[in-house]
Amino acid sequence: MSEEQKRLLEKQLWGVANVLRGKMNADEYKNYILGFIFYKYLSEKLERYVNEKLLSREDYKFADIKENTKEGKAILDEIKKAVISHLGFFLKPSELFSCIVKNGNGEAKGEKAFILEDLKNILNSIEQTSMGTASEDDFKGLFDDVDLTSSKLGSSEKKKNDVIVEVLTLLKGIDFKLEDSKSDLLGDAYEYLIGEFAAGAGKKGGEFYTPAQVSRLLAQIVSVDKKRVRSVFDPTCGSGSLLLRLKDYAEVSDYYGQELNPTTYNLARMNMILHGVHFDHFKIRQGDTLTEDLHPDLKAEAIIANPPFGVKWKGEDDPALAHDDRFSQYGRLAPKGAADYAFITHMLYHLSDNGTMAIVLPHGALFRSGAEEHIRKYIIEKQNYLDAVIGLPANLFYGTGIPAIILVFKKCRKDDEDVLFIDASKEFERGKNQNKLTDENIIKIFDTYKNRKEVGKYSHKATLEEIKENEYNLNIPRYVDTFEEEVRIDIEKIAKKLQELQKNESGLQSKIVKFCDELKIDKPF
């Protein structure tokens, strides 16, 4: 997609958002816009599949089938079986996005129809048609957050209907180019909107979206030297954008994720389908990943995560956790006030022997004492899984300005005698509200990691003995010397320069006095 196409698309999408802006906050109207985009996508995908694959030899199209005739019902029954098997859901011709918009605008019968009730039934029908099939878990409750009864849409049913018709009509005008198998215009649109909503959602934004430049770096790290990744897992997957980023760098067979927030969980499943991931190849589950592990048998080849920083968890309040295989071998549980190391050990449990894991954490995870120090020491000294520590600039993430780090882990490390430390905290592009990593910044970090380079004042390979001498404190300045010596000042040279300036000043003053005398005016000094 060219920059011009991208700007046009973003302008169109923001035009849709403007209809709802002011009626509710960004965190609420994202549910409507993203939900309706998803409905439009499902409709167009279904119609294209039926016309091109099932009716290619017929002289009529899917939209032409008469639903109320005996013949039409028989044809739809056969089509429904094939569509649900392939796509996982079904819509009748009258339930397609294009048909609903026509009815709402009065294009079908010459007068505007009230479509709110029909739309509720259609969104419910998408879920109902998947029940009892292999796709049931992936479509269940997907549209629960699209509340068409909300008073925020309007004070009367007519006003609500008018707003929804306007939003759907604007979306109808956007061509997502589904006919182009190489185009990811729809995925780009979704990523743009998710990023914009995250930016406007305050602290909640970071819960469902990792900035694109950080997700690119994480994806490259866990897929280094791999053309194909069997499975990727994100235990705090948010909108799923971090999981999906991996397919830009390697062919991914299966995606696994877990998300606590039900709204964001719905968003992740939509995002998977919108990016062309078949329902057989992703398993996104909803629940607390630390206390309710819904992928108990998973051993993933790549694991990436940006969990909430320093979040509270049950920890020692739940005796069962002390005996959980994910945490028991470390001798201590992560403190109740900060689950950072609970996420680390949970992810290590799910990491395959040939896998790579990268997790974003707050800077304090490098050096905090107590239980965290105990777990950190075990991972380094007993397991030797820590591969790299990367320091990032401050103010990169939505909702927090604190500097973050990336910890990289491998169970079978080639370079198992040292840990690479990279201080990338000072190289970034400063933004008005948020800083960002440029493409050059990302290339430098990744190249340094991949080739395990030692760069002055930027990176250092610390031996395990060095780390032991530092009592397993991983604070980056202990390993990467970023001290800049002050420029030496030559006092004698500066004194001579001041003397020359003083002489010049005296000469200039004499000239000014002479000119003032000739002009017969007062002297300025």
Coordinates of C-alpha atoms in Angstrom, one line a residue:
M1 CA 0.0 0.0 0.0
S2 CA 1.4 3.4 -1.0
E3 CA 1.7 6.3 1.4
E4 CA -1.1 8.1 -0.5
Q5 CA -3.4 5.1 -0.3
K6 CA -2.6 4.8 3.4
R7 CA -3.4 8.4 4.1
L8 CA -6.7 8.1 2.2
L9 CA -7.7 5.0 4.1
E10 CA -6.8 6.6 7.5
K11 CA -8.8 9.7 6.5
Q12 CA -11.8 7.5 5.6
L13 CA -11.6 5.6 8.9
W14 CA -11.2 8.7 11.0
G15 CA -14.3 10.1 9.2
V16 CA -16.2 7.1 10.5
A17 CA -14.8 7.7 14.0
N18 CA -16.0 11.3 13.9
V19 CA -19.6 10.2 13.7
L20 CA -19.3 8.7 17.2
R21 CA -16.7 11.0 18.7
G22 CA -18.3 13.2 21.3
K23 CA -21.1 10.7 22.0
M24 CA -18.7 8.4 23.9
N25 CA -15.0 8.0 24.7
A26 CA -12.5 6.3 22.4
D27 CA -12.5 3.1 24.5
E28 CA -16.3 2.7 23.8
Y29 CA -16.7 3.7 20.2
K30 CA -13.8 1.5 19.1
N31 CA -16.1 -1.5 19.9
Y32 CA -18.7 -0.3 17.3
I33 CA -16.3 0.7 14.6
L34 CA -14.1 -2.4 14.8
G35 CA -17.2 -4.6 15.2
F36 CA -18.8 -3.2 12.1
I37 CA -15.6 -3.5 10.1
F38 CA -15.5 -7.1 11.1
Y39 CA -19.1 -7.6 10.1
K40 CA -18.4 -6.0 6.7
Y41 CA -15.3 -8.2 6.2
L42 CA -17.3 -11.4 7.1
S43 CA -20.1 -10.5 4.6
E44 CA -17.7 -9.7 1.8
K45 CA -15.6 -12.8 2.4
L46 CA -18.6 -15.1 2.5
E47 CA -20.1 -13.5 -0.7
R48 CA -16.8 -13.7 -2.6
Y49 CA -16.2 -17.4 -1.5
V50 CA -19.8 -18.5 -2.5
N51 CA -19.7 -16.7 -5.9
E52 CA -16.2 -17.8 -6.9
K53 CA -16.1 -21.3 -5.4
L54 CA -19.6 -22.6 -5.1
L55 CA -21.6 -20.7 -7.8
S56 CA -18.9 -20.2 -10.4
R57 CA -20.7 -22.4 -13.0
E58 CA -24.2 -21.0 -12.2
D59 CA -25.8 -18.0 -14.0
Y60 CA -26.8 -16.3 -10.7
K61 CA -24.9 -14.9 -7.7
F62 CA -25.4 -15.4 -4.0
A63 CA -27.3 -12.1 -3.6
D64 CA -29.8 -13.2 -6.3
I65 CA -31.0 -16.3 -4.4
K66 CA -34.7 -16.0 -3.3
E67 CA -34.7 -17.0 0.4
N68 CA -38.5 -17.5 0.7
T69 CA -38.9 -19.9 -2.2
K70 CA -38.6 -23.7 -1.8
E71 CA -35.8 -23.8 -4.4
G72 CA -33.9 -20.9 -2.8
K73 CA -34.1 -22.5 0.6
A74 CA -32.7 -25.8 -0.7
I75 CA -29.8 -24.0 -2.5
L76 CA -29.0 -22.1 0.7
D77 CA -29.0 -25.2 2.8
E78 CA -26.4 -26.8 0.6
I79 CA -24.3 -23.5 0.5
K80 CA -24.6 -23.2 4.3
K81 CA -23.0 -26.6 4.9
A82 CA -20.0 -25.8 2.6
V83 CA -19.6 -22.2 4.0
I84 CA -19.6 -23.2 7.7
S85 CA -17.1 -26.0 7.0
H86 CA -14.7 -23.6 5.2
L87 CA -15.4 -20.2 6.9
G88 CA -16.9 -21.3 10.2
F89 CA -20.1 -19.1 10.0
F90 CA -23.0 -18.3 7.7
L91 CA -25.1 -15.3 6.6
K92 CA -28.1 -15.3 4.3
P93 CA -28.2 -12.9 1.3
S94 CA -30.5 -10.6 3.2
E95 CA -28.1 -10.5 6.1
L96 CA -25.1 -9.3 4.2
F97 CA -23.6 -5.9 5.1
S98 CA -24.4 -4.4 1.6
C99 CA -28.0 -5.4 1.9
I100 CA -28.5 -3.9 5.4
V101 CA -26.9 -0.6 4.2
K102 CA -29.2 -0.5 1.2
N103 CA -32.3 -1.1 3.5
G104 CA -31.1 1.6 5.9
N105 CA -30.7 4.1 3.2
G106 CA -33.9 3.2 1.4
E107 CA -32.2 2.0 -1.7
A108 CA -34.0 -1.4 -1.7
K109 CA -37.7 -0.4 -1.2
G110 CA -37.6 3.3 -1.9
E111 CA -37.9 4.2 1.8
K112 CA -35.5 4.1 4.7
A113 CA -35.9 1.0 6.9
F114 CA -35.4 0.6 10.6
I115 CA -32.4 -1.7 10.7
L116 CA -31.4 -1.8 14.4
E117 CA -33.4 -4.9 15.3
D118 CA -32.3 -6.7 12.1
L119 CA -28.7 -5.8 12.8
K120 CA -28.9 -7.2 16.3
N121 CA -30.3 -10.5 15.0
I122 CA -27.6 -10.7 12.2
L123 CA -24.7 -10.3 14.6
N124 CA -26.3 -12.9 16.9
S125 CA -26.8 -15.2 13.9
I126 CA -23.1 -15.2 13.0
E127 CA -22.4 -16.7 16.4
Q128 CA -25.4 -19.0 16.3
T129 CA -24.4 -20.6 13.0
S130 CA -21.0 -21.6 14.4
M131 CA -22.4 -23.4 17.4
G132 CA -21.7 -27.1 17.5
T133 CA -18.9 -26.7 14.9
A134 CA -15.1 -26.5 15.0
S135 CA -15.3 -22.7 14.9
E136 CA -17.7 -22.3 17.9
D137 CA -15.0 -21.1 20.4
D138 CA -13.7 -18.6 17.9
F139 CA -17.0 -16.9 17.1
K140 CA -18.8 -17.2 20.5
G141 CA -19.6 -13.7 21.9
L142 CA -17.6 -11.9 19.3
F143 CA -20.1 -9.0 19.1
D144 CA -21.0 -8.8 22.8
D145 CA -19.5 -5.3 23.0
V146 CA -21.5 -3.9 20.1
D147 CA -24.3 -2.5 22.2
L148 CA -27.0 -1.3 19.9
T149 CA -29.3 -0.5 22.8
S150 CA -26.9 2.1 24.3
S151 CA -28.4 5.5 25.0
K152 CA -25.1 7.0 24.0
L153 CA -26.0 6.3 20.3
G154 CA -29.0 8.6 20.6
S155 CA -31.9 9.6 22.9
S156 CA -34.5 7.8 20.7
E157 CA -34.6 4.6 18.7
K158 CA -34.8 6.7 15.5
K159 CA -31.6 8.7 16.4
K160 CA -29.8 5.5 17.3
N161 CA -30.8 4.0 13.9
D162 CA -29.7 7.1 12.0
V163 CA -26.3 7.0 13.7
I164 CA -25.8 3.3 12.9
V165 CA -26.9 3.8 9.3
E166 CA -24.4 6.7 8.9
V167 CA -21.5 4.7 10.2
L168 CA -22.4 1.6 8.1
T169 CA -22.7 3.8 5.0
L170 CA -19.3 5.4 5.5
L171 CA -17.8 2.0 6.0
K172 CA -19.5 0.7 2.8
G173 CA -17.4 3.4 0.9
I174 CA -14.1 1.8 1.9
D175 CA -12.7 -0.8 -0.4
F176 CA -10.6 -3.3 1.6
K177 CA -9.5 -5.0 -1.7
L178 CA -10.4 -8.5 -0.5
E179 CA -9.9 -9.7 -4.1
D180 CA -6.1 -9.1 -3.8
S181 CA -4.7 -12.0 -1.8
K182 CA -1.4 -10.2 -1.3
S183 CA -3.1 -7.1 0.1
D184 CA -3.4 -6.6 3.8
L185 CA -5.3 -3.4 3.5
L186 CA -7.9 -4.6 6.0
G187 CA -5.2 -5.6 8.5
D188 CA -3.5 -2.2 8.0
A189 CA -6.8 -0.5 8.7
Y190 CA -7.4 -2.5 11.9
E191 CA -3.8 -1.8 13.1
Y192 CA -4.2 1.9 12.4
L193 CA -7.5 2.1 14.4
I194 CA -6.3 -0.1 17.2
G195 CA -3.2 2.2 17.5
E196 CA -5.2 5.3 17.4
F197 CA -7.7 4.0 20.0
A198 CA -4.9 2.9 22.3
A199 CA -3.3 6.4 22.0
G200 CA -6.6 8.0 23.1
A201 CA -7.5 5.5 25.8
G202 CA -5.1 6.7 28.5
K203 CA -3.7 4.0 30.8
K204 CA -6.1 1.4 29.3
G205 CA -4.4 1.7 25.9
G206 CA -1.4 -0.4 26.9
E207 CA -3.7 -3.2 27.9
F208 CA -4.6 -4.1 24.3
Y209 CA -1.8 -2.7 22.1
T210 CA 2.0 -2.7 21.9
P211 CA 3.4 0.1 19.7
A212 CA 4.2 -1.3 16.2
Q213 CA 8.0 -0.5 16.4
V214 CA 8.4 -2.5 19.6
S215 CA 6.3 -5.4 18.3
R216 CA 8.5 -5.5 15.2
L217 CA 11.6 -5.8 17.3
L218 CA 10.2 -8.5 19.5
A219 CA 9.0 -10.5 16.4
Q220 CA 12.4 -10.3 14.8
I221 CA 14.1 -11.5 18.0
V222 CA 12.0 -14.6 18.5
S223 CA 12.1 -15.6 14.8
V224 CA 15.8 -14.9 14.1
D225 CA 17.2 -17.3 11.5
K226 CA 13.9 -19.1 11.1
K227 CA 11.8 -19.1 8.0
R228 CA 9.0 -21.1 9.7
V229 CA 7.7 -21.1 13.2
R230 CA 5.5 -24.0 14.3
S231 CA 3.7 -22.2 17.2
V232 CA 3.7 -18.7 18.7
F233 CA 2.2 -17.9 22.1
D234 CA 1.4 -14.7 23.9
P235 CA 0.0 -15.2 27.4
T236 CA -1.3 -11.6 27.7
C237 CA -2.2 -11.2 24.0
G238 CA -4.4 -8.0 24.1
S239 CA -5.7 -7.4 20.6
G240 CA -3.4 -10.1 19.2
S241 CA -1.3 -7.5 17.2
L242 CA 1.9 -8.8 18.8
L243 CA 1.2 -12.4 17.8
L244 CA 0.3 -11.4 14.2
R245 CA 3.4 -9.3 13.8
L246 CA 5.5 -12.5 13.7
K247 CA 4.0 -13.5 10.3
D248 CA 5.9 -10.5 8.8
Y249 CA 9.1 -12.4 9.5
A250 CA 8.3 -16.1 9.3
E251 CA 5.6 -18.5 8.2
V252 CA 3.6 -19.3 11.3
S253 CA 1.5 -22.5 11.6
D254 CA -0.4 -21.9 14.8
Y255 CA -1.2 -19.0 17.1
Y256 CA -2.0 -19.3 20.8
G257 CA -3.0 -16.6 23.2
Q258 CA -4.8 -15.8 26.4
E259 CA -6.4 -12.5 27.5
L260 CA -8.1 -11.5 30.8
N261 CA -10.2 -8.6 29.5
P262 CA -13.3 -10.0 27.7
T263 CA -13.6 -7.0 25.3
T264 CA -10.0 -7.2 24.3
Y265 CA -10.3 -11.0 24.0
N266 CA -13.1 -10.4 21.4
L267 CA -10.8 -7.9 19.6
A268 CA -8.0 -10.5 19.4
R269 CA -10.2 -13.1 17.8
M270 CA -11.5 -10.6 15.3
N271 CA -8.0 -9.5 14.5
M272 CA -6.9 -13.0 13.8
I273 CA -9.7 -13.7 11.3
L274 CA -9.3 -10.3 9.7
H275 CA -5.6 -11.1 9.0
G276 CA -6.6 -14.3 7.3
V277 CA -5.7 -16.7 10.0
H278 CA -8.1 -19.7 9.7
F279 CA -10.1 -20.7 12.8
D280 CA -8.3 -24.0 12.8
H281 CA -4.9 -22.3 13.3
F282 CA -5.5 -20.0 16.3
K283 CA -6.6 -20.7 19.9
I284 CA -7.3 -17.5 21.8
R285 CA -8.7 -18.1 25.3
Q286 CA -10.2 -15.8 27.9
G287 CA -9.1 -15.9 31.6
D288 CA -6.3 -15.0 34.0
T289 CA -3.2 -16.5 32.5
L290 CA -1.4 -16.9 35.9
T291 CA -4.1 -18.5 37.9
E292 CA -6.0 -20.3 35.1
D293 CA -3.6 -21.6 32.5
L294 CA -5.8 -22.5 29.5
H295 CA -3.0 -23.9 27.4
P296 CA -1.6 -26.4 30.0
D297 CA 0.1 -28.7 27.5
L298 CA 1.5 -26.1 25.1
K299 CA 5.2 -25.9 24.3
A300 CA 5.7 -23.0 21.9
E301 CA 8.6 -22.4 19.6
A302 CA 8.2 -18.6 20.0
I303 CA 6.8 -16.7 23.0
I304 CA 6.3 -12.9 23.1
A305 CA 4.5 -10.8 25.6
N306 CA 4.1 -7.3 26.9
P307 CA 2.3 -8.0 30.2
P308 CA 0.9 -5.2 32.4
F309 CA 3.8 -3.7 34.4
G310 CA 3.9 -4.6 38.1
V311 CA 0.4 -5.9 38.2
K312 CA -0.9 -7.5 41.4
W313 CA -1.7 -11.2 41.5
K314 CA -2.8 -13.8 44.1
G315 CA 0.7 -15.2 44.7
E316 CA 1.1 -16.4 48.3
D317 CA -2.6 -16.0 49.0
D318 CA -3.3 -19.1 46.8
P319 CA -1.4 -22.1 48.3
A320 CA -2.0 -24.1 45.1
L321 CA 0.3 -21.8 43.2
A322 CA 3.3 -22.8 45.3
H323 CA 2.8 -26.4 44.0
D324 CA 2.1 -25.4 40.4
D325 CA 4.8 -26.7 38.0
R326 CA 5.1 -23.2 36.4
F327 CA 6.3 -21.7 39.7
S328 CA 7.3 -24.5 42.2
Q329 CA 10.9 -25.1 41.1
Y330 CA 12.1 -21.6 41.8
G331 CA 11.6 -21.8 45.6
R332 CA 9.8 -18.5 45.9
L333 CA 6.7 -17.0 44.3
A334 CA 6.8 -13.6 42.7
P335 CA 5.6 -11.0 45.2
K336 CA 1.8 -10.2 45.3
G337 CA 2.5 -6.6 44.4
A338 CA 4.4 -7.3 41.2
A339 CA 3.7 -10.4 39.0
D340 CA 6.5 -9.7 36.5
Y341 CA 8.5 -12.8 37.5
A342 CA 5.3 -14.9 37.6
F343 CA 4.9 -14.1 33.9
I344 CA 8.5 -14.9 33.2
T345 CA 8.3 -18.4 34.8
H346 CA 4.9 -19.1 33.3
M347 CA 6.3 -18.4 29.8
L348 CA 9.5 -20.4 30.5
Y349 CA 7.3 -23.3 31.4
H350 CA 5.6 -23.1 28.0
L351 CA 8.8 -22.5 26.0
S352 CA 9.9 -25.5 23.8
D353 CA 13.6 -26.6 24.0
N354 CA 14.3 -25.0 20.6
G355 CA 12.3 -21.9 21.3
T356 CA 13.0 -18.2 21.9
M357 CA 11.1 -16.0 24.3
A358 CA 11.1 -12.2 24.6
I359 CA 9.2 -10.3 27.3
V360 CA 8.7 -6.5 27.9
L361 CA 9.1 -5.6 31.6
P362 CA 9.6 -2.5 33.7
H363 CA 13.2 -1.6 34.4
G364 CA 12.9 -2.5 38.1
A365 CA 12.7 -6.2 37.2
L366 CA 16.4 -6.1 36.6
F367 CA 17.4 -5.3 40.1
R368 CA 14.6 -5.6 42.7
S369 CA 15.5 -7.7 45.7
G370 CA 13.6 -10.4 47.7
A371 CA 11.7 -13.1 45.9
E372 CA 12.4 -11.5 42.5
E373 CA 16.2 -11.6 43.2
H374 CA 15.9 -15.3 44.2
I375 CA 14.0 -16.2 41.0
R376 CA 16.3 -14.2 38.8
K377 CA 19.4 -15.9 40.3
Y378 CA 17.9 -19.4 39.8
I379 CA 17.1 -18.6 36.1
I380 CA 20.7 -17.4 35.5
E381 CA 22.7 -19.7 37.8
K382 CA 20.8 -23.0 37.7
Q383 CA 19.0 -22.9 34.3
N384 CA 21.2 -20.5 32.3
Y385 CA 18.2 -19.5 30.2
L386 CA 18.8 -15.7 30.1
D387 CA 20.2 -14.7 26.6
A388 CA 20.0 -10.9 26.5
V389 CA 18.9 -7.8 28.3
I390 CA 17.8 -4.8 26.1
G391 CA 17.2 -1.4 27.6
L392 CA 14.6 0.7 25.8
P393 CA 13.9 4.5 25.8
A394 CA 11.4 6.0 28.2
N395 CA 7.8 7.0 27.2
L396 CA 7.5 4.4 24.4
F397 CA 4.3 2.7 25.7
Y398 CA 0.7 3.9 25.9
G399 CA -0.3 4.8 29.4
T400 CA 3.2 4.9 31.0
G401 CA 6.3 7.0 30.7
I402 CA 8.7 4.7 32.6
P403 CA 11.6 3.1 30.7
A404 CA 11.1 -0.6 29.8
I405 CA 13.4 -3.5 29.0
I406 CA 13.2 -6.6 26.9
L407 CA 14.5 -9.9 28.4
V408 CA 15.3 -12.6 25.9
F409 CA 15.4 -16.3 27.0
K410 CA 16.4 -19.5 25.3
K411 CA 16.6 -23.0 26.9
C412 CA 19.3 -24.3 24.6
R413 CA 21.7 -21.3 24.2
K414 CA 24.6 -21.4 21.7
D415 CA 26.4 -18.6 23.5
D416 CA 25.9 -20.0 27.0
E417 CA 28.9 -18.5 28.7
D418 CA 27.7 -14.9 28.6
V419 CA 24.6 -12.6 28.5
L420 CA 24.4 -9.8 26.0
F421 CA 23.5 -6.4 27.4
I422 CA 22.3 -3.6 25.1
D423 CA 21.6 0.0 26.2
A424 CA 19.3 1.3 23.5
S425 CA 17.7 3.8 25.9
K426 CA 19.3 7.0 24.4
E427 CA 18.6 6.4 20.7
F428 CA 15.0 7.3 19.7
E429 CA 12.8 9.8 18.0
R430 CA 11.2 12.3 20.4
G431 CA 7.5 12.8 19.9
K432 CA 5.0 15.3 21.2
N433 CA 3.2 12.7 23.4
Q434 CA 5.3 9.6 23.0
N435 CA 8.7 8.7 21.9
K436 CA 9.3 6.1 19.2
L437 CA 12.0 3.8 17.9
T438 CA 12.9 4.6 14.2
D439 CA 13.6 1.9 11.6
E440 CA 17.4 2.7 12.1
N441 CA 17.1 2.2 15.8
I442 CA 15.4 -1.2 15.4
I443 CA 17.9 -2.3 12.8
K444 CA 20.8 -1.4 15.1
I445 CA 19.3 -3.2 18.2
F446 CA 18.4 -6.3 16.2
D447 CA 21.8 -6.5 14.4
T448 CA 23.6 -6.1 17.7
Y449 CA 21.5 -8.9 19.2
K450 CA 21.6 -11.3 16.3
N451 CA 25.4 -11.0 15.9
R452 CA 26.1 -10.5 19.6
K453 CA 28.2 -7.5 18.9
E454 CA 30.1 -5.5 21.5
V455 CA 29.7 -1.8 20.7
G456 CA 31.3 0.9 22.8
K457 CA 28.9 2.6 25.2
Y458 CA 26.1 0.5 23.6
S459 CA 26.5 -3.2 24.2
H460 CA 28.6 -5.7 26.2
K461 CA 28.8 -9.5 26.6
A462 CA 28.9 -10.0 30.3
T463 CA 30.2 -13.4 31.5
L464 CA 28.2 -15.4 34.0
E465 CA 31.0 -14.7 36.5
E466 CA 30.6 -10.9 36.0
I467 CA 26.9 -11.3 36.7
K468 CA 27.6 -13.4 39.8
E469 CA 30.0 -10.7 41.0
N470 CA 27.2 -8.2 40.7
E471 CA 25.0 -10.5 42.8
Y472 CA 22.7 -11.2 39.9
N473 CA 21.7 -7.5 39.7
L474 CA 21.1 -6.9 35.9
N475 CA 21.0 -3.1 36.0
I476 CA 22.4 -2.2 32.6
P477 CA 24.8 0.5 33.6
R478 CA 26.7 -2.1 35.6
Y479 CA 27.6 -3.8 32.3
V480 CA 27.5 -1.1 29.6
D481 CA 29.7 1.9 30.4
T482 CA 27.8 4.9 29.0
F483 CA 29.9 7.4 30.9
E484 CA 30.8 10.4 28.8
E485 CA 34.0 12.3 29.9
E486 CA 33.6 16.0 30.2
V487 CA 35.4 18.0 27.5
R488 CA 38.7 19.3 28.8
I489 CA 38.9 23.0 29.1
D490 CA 42.2 24.8 28.3
I491 CA 42.1 27.7 30.8
E492 CA 45.3 29.4 29.3
K493 CA 43.8 29.3 25.8
I494 CA 40.5 30.8 27.0
A495 CA 42.4 33.6 29.0
K496 CA 44.4 34.6 25.8
K497 CA 41.1 34.7 23.8
L498 CA 39.5 36.9 26.4
Q499 CA 42.5 39.3 26.3
E500 CA 42.2 39.5 22.5
L501 CA 38.5 40.2 22.8
Q502 CA 39.2 42.9 25.4
K503 CA 41.7 44.6 23.1
N504 CA 39.2 44.5 20.2
E505 CA 36.5 45.9 22.4
S506 CA 38.8 48.9 23.4
G507 CA 39.5 49.6 19.8
L508 CA 35.8 49.5 18.8
Q509 CA 35.0 51.9 21.7
S510 CA 37.6 54.4 20.6
K511 CA 36.1 54.4 17.1
I512 CA 32.6 54.9 18.4
V513 CA 33.8 57.9 20.6
K514 CA 35.4 59.4 17.5
F515 CA 32.2 59.0 15.4
C516 CA 30.1 60.5 18.2
D517 CA 32.4 63.6 18.4
E518 CA 32.3 64.1 14.6
L519 CA 28.5 63.8 14.7
K520 CA 28.2 65.9 17.9
I521 CA 26.0 63.4 19.7
D522 CA 26.2 61.9 23.2
K523 CA 28.4 58.9 23.7
P524 CA 26.6 55.6 24.5
F525 CA 29.0 54.8 27.4

